[in-house]
Amino acid sequence: MTAATPMRPEGTAADWTVPQDWKRYTPAEHALWDRLFARQAAMLPGRVAPAFLAGLDVLRLSKPGIPDFDELSDRLMKATGWQVVAVPGLVPDDVFYEHLANRRFVAGNFIRTPDQIDYLEEPDVFHDVFGHVPLLADPVFADYMQAYGEGGRRAGGMDAIDKLARLYWYTVEFGLIRDGDGLKLYGAGIVSSFGESRFALEDDSPNRLGFDLRRVMRTRYRIDDYQQTYFVIDSFDDLLRQTQETDFAPLYAALETQADLDPETILPTDRVITRGSQTHARRHSA
Ligand code: PHE
Ligand code: FE
């Protein structure tokens, strides 16, 4: 993801990338990846969108150790024409969008420390690669991510980055997808989190609402705890079609005159799948 306007660290290229320098990882770092991987791999079958599991498989992500980005990019390039490039941390919005628009996913090259196994503030290689990369092997999701990058370039010129960022948050990071009568996970922030992968699907605390583009763009989000509302898409095809066919410029303009919504708000017009008790959020703000 992105941050306001950090300074470009020394040793990074103009596009903020660095060599991954795979040989630098210690045995303990590879072991930490394996531990995180095993924990999520045990949790996800039956909970995650089938396209995610298919991606883990074609990209051979179950191979032990932190993935080598060159090797990963070779496989991903064959599947959908995407690459994974290393960055030392968060990058500015415009840099992030430019990479996405060119089918390059920027991934942090560092791994969390053992005491951050359940929680960390900056996305590391486990979140970025395990969470995001499997779905980039899905042709439709891959196109959505590129379209999002192109949309980001436009939004920058319209002072609408915050609205577009909400779309990313509630789909790419924390999205749920309908699967027959049930729901499945696909957002990277959920699938890379041990706690939230159960919470998002099974806890009675959060709201689960049908995805609505304009509604999502009005909705603030929290970055410090599990989400209070998840938005549910019907399919990746539907997400791509809706976002591609809509010119966001008039939408951004219209939203200027509408108030933002709090994360837990439910509107009379919402398609409510689950009305959450919000007990988790209340307990944590008390
Ligand atoms: N249709 C969007 C626009 O007009 C571009 C976009 C596509 C944004 C897909 C996000 C996802 O800006
Ligand atoms: Fe992310």
Short mmCIF file of C-alpha atoms and ligand atoms in Angstrom, two decimals:
data_model
loop_
_atom_site.label_atom_id
_atom_site.label_comp_id
_atom_site.label_asym_id
_atom_site.label_seq_id
_atom_site.Cartn_x
_atom_site.Cartn_y
_atom_site.Cartn_z
CA MET A 1 0.00 0.00 0.00
CA THR A 2 0.97 3.61 0.09
CA ALA A 3 1.88 6.47 2.39
CA ALA A 4 1.63 10.26 2.19
CA THR A 5 4.97 11.47 0.84
CA PRO A 6 7.89 9.58 2.34
CA MET A 7 11.42 10.45 1.20
CA ARG A 8 12.93 8.07 -1.29
CA PRO A 9 15.48 6.04 0.68
CA GLU A 10 19.09 6.00 -0.40
CA GLY A 11 19.94 3.11 -2.67
CA THR A 12 16.50 2.87 -4.29
CA ALA A 13 15.97 3.41 -8.00
CA ALA A 14 13.88 6.34 -9.32
CA ASP A 15 10.83 4.05 -9.27
CA TRP A 16 11.60 3.18 -5.64
CA THR A 17 12.55 -0.44 -6.36
CA VAL A 18 15.57 -2.24 -4.94
CA PRO A 19 17.11 -5.63 -5.70
CA GLN A 20 15.38 -8.20 -3.49
CA ASP A 21 18.81 -9.60 -2.57
CA TRP A 22 17.31 -12.98 -1.75
CA LYS A 23 20.64 -14.40 -0.47
CA ARG A 24 20.55 -11.92 2.39
CA TYR A 25 17.66 -13.65 4.19
CA THR A 26 18.77 -15.62 7.25
CA PRO A 27 17.64 -19.18 8.02
CA ALA A 28 15.55 -17.74 10.85
CA GLU A 29 13.78 -15.41 8.39
CA HIS A 30 12.99 -18.26 6.01
CA ALA A 31 11.74 -20.30 8.98
CA LEU A 32 9.45 -17.45 10.03
CA TRP A 33 7.94 -17.35 6.52
CA ASP A 34 7.40 -21.14 6.72
CA ARG A 35 5.68 -20.78 10.07
CA LEU A 36 3.37 -18.03 8.81
CA PHE A 37 2.71 -19.96 5.63
CA ALA A 38 1.83 -23.20 7.44
CA ARG A 39 -0.54 -21.41 9.78
CA GLN A 40 -2.47 -19.69 6.96
CA ALA A 41 -2.36 -22.68 4.62
CA ALA A 42 -4.07 -24.75 7.31
CA MET A 43 -6.73 -22.12 7.89
CA LEU A 44 -7.66 -21.11 4.35
CA PRO A 45 -9.06 -24.15 2.53
CA GLY A 46 -12.85 -23.82 2.65
CA ARG A 47 -12.54 -20.19 3.72
CA VAL A 48 -10.72 -18.52 0.84
CA ALA A 49 -11.84 -17.96 -2.76
CA PRO A 50 -10.84 -20.96 -4.91
CA ALA A 51 -8.88 -18.63 -7.24
CA PHE A 52 -6.54 -17.83 -4.35
CA LEU A 53 -5.71 -21.49 -3.74
CA ALA A 54 -5.24 -21.98 -7.48
CA GLY A 55 -2.77 -19.07 -7.44
CA LEU A 56 -0.77 -20.54 -4.54
CA ASP A 57 -0.52 -23.68 -6.58
CA VAL A 58 0.50 -22.35 -10.02
CA LEU A 59 3.00 -20.00 -8.40
CA ARG A 60 4.41 -22.86 -6.27
CA LEU A 61 4.18 -20.66 -3.20
CA SER A 62 4.23 -23.66 -0.87
CA LYS A 63 7.92 -24.14 -1.68
CA PRO A 64 9.76 -23.59 1.64
CA GLY A 65 11.33 -20.22 2.41
CA ILE A 66 10.72 -16.64 1.38
CA PRO A 67 10.01 -16.67 -2.36
CA ASP A 68 12.67 -15.45 -4.77
CA PHE A 69 10.92 -12.62 -6.65
CA ASP A 70 12.66 -13.41 -9.96
CA GLU A 71 11.44 -16.98 -9.88
CA LEU A 72 7.98 -15.88 -8.77
CA SER A 73 7.83 -13.25 -11.52
CA ASP A 74 8.70 -15.89 -14.15
CA ARG A 75 5.70 -17.97 -13.14
CA LEU A 76 3.41 -14.99 -12.76
CA MET A 77 4.51 -13.55 -16.12
CA LYS A 78 3.49 -16.81 -17.80
CA ALA A 79 0.11 -16.80 -16.06
CA THR A 80 -1.01 -13.17 -16.45
CA GLY A 81 1.93 -10.97 -17.46
CA TRP A 82 2.50 -9.57 -13.96
CA GLN A 83 5.81 -9.21 -12.11
CA VAL A 84 6.74 -8.76 -8.46
CA VAL A 85 9.32 -6.07 -7.69
CA ALA A 86 10.99 -5.34 -4.35
CA VAL A 87 10.70 -2.09 -2.40
CA PRO A 88 12.11 -1.30 1.06
CA GLY A 89 8.72 -0.18 2.46
CA LEU A 90 5.75 2.02 1.66
CA VAL A 91 5.95 4.05 -1.56
CA PRO A 92 4.11 7.26 -2.57
CA ASP A 93 0.72 6.91 -4.23
CA ASP A 94 1.80 7.97 -7.71
CA VAL A 95 4.71 5.50 -7.70
CA PHE A 96 2.40 2.72 -6.54
CA TYR A 97 -0.18 3.43 -9.26
CA GLU A 98 2.47 3.63 -11.96
CA HIS A 99 3.74 0.16 -11.06
CA LEU A 100 0.23 -1.34 -10.99
CA ALA A 101 -0.69 0.26 -14.32
CA ASN A 102 2.36 -1.53 -15.77
CA ARG A 103 1.44 -4.86 -14.17
CA ARG A 104 4.16 -4.69 -11.54
CA PHE A 105 3.28 -5.44 -7.94
CA VAL A 106 5.55 -3.79 -5.38
CA ALA A 107 6.35 -6.01 -2.42
CA GLY A 108 8.24 -5.14 0.76
CA ASN A 109 11.46 -7.16 0.83
CA PHE A 110 11.74 -7.42 4.62
CA ILE A 111 10.00 -9.88 6.92
CA ARG A 112 8.42 -9.07 10.27
CA THR A 113 10.18 -10.05 13.50
CA PRO A 114 8.93 -13.04 15.54
CA ASP A 115 7.20 -10.79 18.08
CA GLN A 116 5.15 -9.26 15.23
CA ILE A 117 3.79 -12.61 14.09
CA ASP A 118 0.18 -11.55 14.72
CA TYR A 119 0.32 -7.82 14.15
CA LEU A 120 2.48 -5.36 12.25
CA GLU A 121 2.01 -1.86 10.99
CA GLU A 122 3.88 -1.90 7.69
CA PRO A 123 3.21 -4.56 5.09
CA ASP A 124 6.10 -7.03 4.97
CA VAL A 125 6.98 -9.71 2.43
CA PHE A 126 4.51 -12.17 3.96
CA HIS A 127 1.55 -9.82 3.67
CA ASP A 128 2.58 -8.57 0.24
CA VAL A 129 3.49 -11.87 -1.37
CA PHE A 130 1.29 -14.41 0.40
CA GLY A 131 -1.63 -12.00 0.67
CA HIS A 132 -1.59 -10.26 -2.71
CA VAL A 133 0.30 -12.29 -5.27
CA PRO A 134 -1.83 -15.48 -5.57
CA LEU A 135 -4.80 -13.56 -7.00
CA LEU A 136 -2.53 -11.83 -9.53
CA ALA A 137 -2.40 -15.25 -11.22
CA ASP A 138 -6.16 -14.94 -11.85
CA PRO A 139 -6.70 -13.25 -15.25
CA VAL A 140 -9.72 -11.20 -14.18
CA PHE A 141 -8.30 -10.05 -10.86
CA ALA A 142 -5.01 -9.27 -12.65
CA ASP A 143 -6.89 -6.95 -15.02
CA TYR A 144 -8.70 -5.32 -12.11
CA MET A 145 -5.39 -4.46 -10.44
CA GLN A 146 -4.02 -2.91 -13.62
CA ALA A 147 -7.24 -0.94 -14.15
CA TYR A 148 -6.96 0.24 -10.57
CA GLY A 149 -3.46 1.58 -11.24
CA GLU A 150 -4.72 3.45 -14.30
CA GLY A 151 -7.61 4.78 -12.22
CA GLY A 152 -5.07 5.98 -9.67
CA ARG A 153 -3.25 8.10 -12.25
CA ARG A 154 -6.56 9.79 -13.12
CA ALA A 155 -7.66 10.19 -9.50
CA GLY A 156 -4.41 11.97 -8.65
CA GLY A 157 -5.33 14.75 -11.07
CA MET A 158 -8.83 15.03 -9.59
CA ASP A 159 -7.86 15.19 -5.92
CA ALA A 160 -9.80 11.97 -5.35
CA ILE A 161 -7.10 9.62 -4.08
CA ASP A 162 -8.84 9.18 -0.72
CA LYS A 163 -12.03 7.97 -2.40
CA LEU A 164 -10.20 5.61 -4.72
CA ALA A 165 -8.11 4.32 -1.80
CA ARG A 166 -11.33 3.21 -0.08
CA LEU A 167 -12.14 1.04 -3.07
CA TYR A 168 -8.73 -0.63 -2.74
CA TRP A 169 -9.17 -1.06 0.98
CA TYR A 170 -12.62 -2.65 0.82
CA THR A 171 -11.79 -4.91 -2.15
CA VAL A 172 -8.09 -5.71 -2.60
CA GLU A 173 -7.29 -5.59 1.13
CA PHE A 174 -10.49 -6.57 2.95
CA GLY A 175 -12.92 -7.91 0.36
CA LEU A 176 -15.27 -10.86 0.72
CA ILE A 177 -16.80 -12.70 -2.24
CA ARG A 178 -20.08 -14.58 -2.54
CA ASP A 179 -19.74 -18.31 -3.11
CA GLY A 180 -23.15 -19.90 -3.68
CA ASP A 181 -25.07 -19.29 -0.47
CA GLY A 182 -21.91 -18.67 1.51
CA LEU A 183 -19.05 -16.18 1.66
CA LYS A 184 -15.36 -16.56 1.05
CA LEU A 185 -12.28 -14.43 1.71
CA TYR A 186 -10.16 -12.79 -0.95
CA GLY A 187 -8.75 -9.54 0.54
CA ALA A 188 -5.00 -9.68 1.17
CA GLY A 189 -5.26 -8.03 4.59
CA ILE A 190 -7.59 -10.79 5.70
CA VAL A 191 -5.96 -13.82 4.13
CA SER A 192 -2.53 -12.92 5.51
CA SER A 193 -3.93 -12.46 9.05
CA PHE A 194 -4.46 -15.41 11.37
CA GLY A 195 -6.99 -13.58 13.52
CA GLU A 196 -8.90 -11.72 10.85
CA SER A 197 -9.34 -14.69 8.53
CA ARG A 198 -11.67 -16.22 11.12
CA PHE A 199 -13.14 -12.95 12.32
CA ALA A 200 -14.15 -11.68 8.87
CA LEU A 201 -16.12 -14.81 8.05
CA GLU A 202 -17.29 -16.22 11.36
CA ASP A 203 -17.54 -13.52 14.03
CA ASP A 204 -20.93 -11.93 14.71
CA SER A 205 -19.34 -8.51 15.30
CA PRO A 206 -18.79 -7.03 11.80
CA ASN A 207 -21.36 -5.98 9.20
CA ARG A 208 -21.25 -7.74 5.86
CA LEU A 209 -22.83 -5.65 3.10
CA GLY A 210 -23.32 -6.10 -0.62
CA PHE A 211 -20.66 -4.24 -2.61
CA ASP A 212 -21.77 -0.88 -3.98
CA LEU A 213 -19.09 1.23 -5.66
CA ARG A 214 -20.36 4.65 -4.71
CA ARG A 215 -21.18 3.58 -1.18
CA VAL A 216 -17.71 2.10 -0.67
CA MET A 217 -16.07 5.33 -1.82
CA ARG A 218 -17.93 7.21 0.91
CA THR A 219 -16.91 4.83 3.68
CA ARG A 220 -14.02 5.62 6.00
CA TYR A 221 -11.92 2.72 7.20
CA ARG A 222 -9.87 1.84 10.24
CA ILE A 223 -6.28 0.75 10.04
CA ASP A 224 -5.75 -0.11 13.70
CA ASP A 225 -8.08 -3.07 14.25
CA TYR A 226 -10.25 -5.64 12.48
CA GLN A 227 -12.75 -4.05 10.07
CA GLN A 228 -16.23 -3.17 11.31
CA THR A 229 -17.74 -3.68 7.86
CA TYR A 230 -16.82 -5.97 4.98
CA PHE A 231 -18.22 -5.51 1.48
CA VAL A 232 -19.15 -8.59 -0.50
CA ILE A 233 -18.67 -8.77 -4.28
CA ASP A 234 -20.59 -11.25 -6.46
CA SER A 235 -17.59 -12.24 -8.56
CA PHE A 236 -14.30 -10.83 -9.84
CA ASP A 237 -15.96 -10.43 -13.24
CA ASP A 238 -18.64 -8.28 -11.71
CA LEU A 239 -16.09 -6.17 -9.79
CA LEU A 240 -14.02 -5.61 -12.93
CA ARG A 241 -17.04 -4.81 -15.08
CA GLN A 242 -18.56 -2.33 -12.65
CA THR A 243 -15.33 -0.46 -12.03
CA GLN A 244 -14.21 -0.48 -15.67
CA GLU A 245 -17.52 0.60 -17.14
CA THR A 246 -17.97 3.46 -14.71
CA ASP A 247 -16.27 6.76 -15.37
CA PHE A 248 -15.18 7.72 -11.88
CA ALA A 249 -14.82 11.45 -12.63
CA PRO A 250 -18.55 12.31 -12.24
CA LEU A 251 -18.71 9.97 -9.27
CA TYR A 252 -15.87 11.80 -7.50
CA ALA A 253 -17.58 15.12 -8.25
CA ALA A 254 -20.93 13.91 -6.88
CA LEU A 255 -19.30 12.53 -3.74
CA GLU A 256 -17.80 15.95 -2.95
CA THR A 257 -21.25 17.04 -1.74
CA GLN A 258 -21.99 13.89 0.28
CA ALA A 259 -20.80 13.26 3.81
CA ASP A 260 -18.37 10.43 4.46
CA LEU A 261 -19.75 7.45 6.37
CA ASP A 262 -18.34 5.90 9.52
CA PRO A 263 -17.07 2.36 9.15
CA GLU A 264 -19.92 0.80 11.11
CA THR A 265 -22.82 2.70 9.50
CA ILE A 266 -25.63 0.73 7.84
CA LEU A 267 -27.84 2.69 5.42
CA PRO A 268 -31.48 1.85 4.60
CA THR A 269 -30.34 1.32 1.01
CA ASP A 270 -27.61 -1.21 1.92
CA ARG A 271 -27.90 -4.82 0.89
CA VAL A 272 -27.38 -6.29 4.36
CA ILE A 273 -25.96 -9.80 4.47
CA THR A 274 -25.06 -9.69 8.16
CA ARG A 275 -25.96 -6.94 10.61
CA GLY A 276 -23.01 -6.98 13.00
CA SER A 277 -23.24 -6.72 16.78
CA GLN A 278 -20.05 -4.56 16.78
CA THR A 279 -19.12 -6.13 20.13
CA HIS A 280 -15.48 -6.46 19.05
CA ALA A 281 -15.19 -2.76 18.17
CA ARG A 282 -16.95 -1.67 21.38
CA ARG A 283 -14.74 -3.83 23.54
CA HIS A 284 -11.63 -2.36 21.94
CA SER A 285 -12.65 1.27 22.20
CA ALA A 286 -13.74 1.00 25.85
N1 PHE B 1 -13.12 3.45 -14.22
C1 PHE B 1 -12.16 4.07 -13.33
C2 PHE B 1 -11.99 5.57 -13.65
O1 PHE B 1 -12.70 6.13 -14.43
C3 PHE B 1 -10.82 3.35 -13.39
C4 PHE B 1 -10.79 2.17 -12.48
C5 PHE B 1 -11.02 0.88 -12.95
C6 PHE B 1 -10.52 2.33 -11.14
C7 PHE B 1 -10.97 -0.21 -12.09
C8 PHE B 1 -10.47 1.25 -10.28
C9 PHE B 1 -10.68 -0.01 -10.75
O2 PHE B 1 -11.14 6.19 -13.06
FE FE B 2 -1.71 -4.93 1.17
#
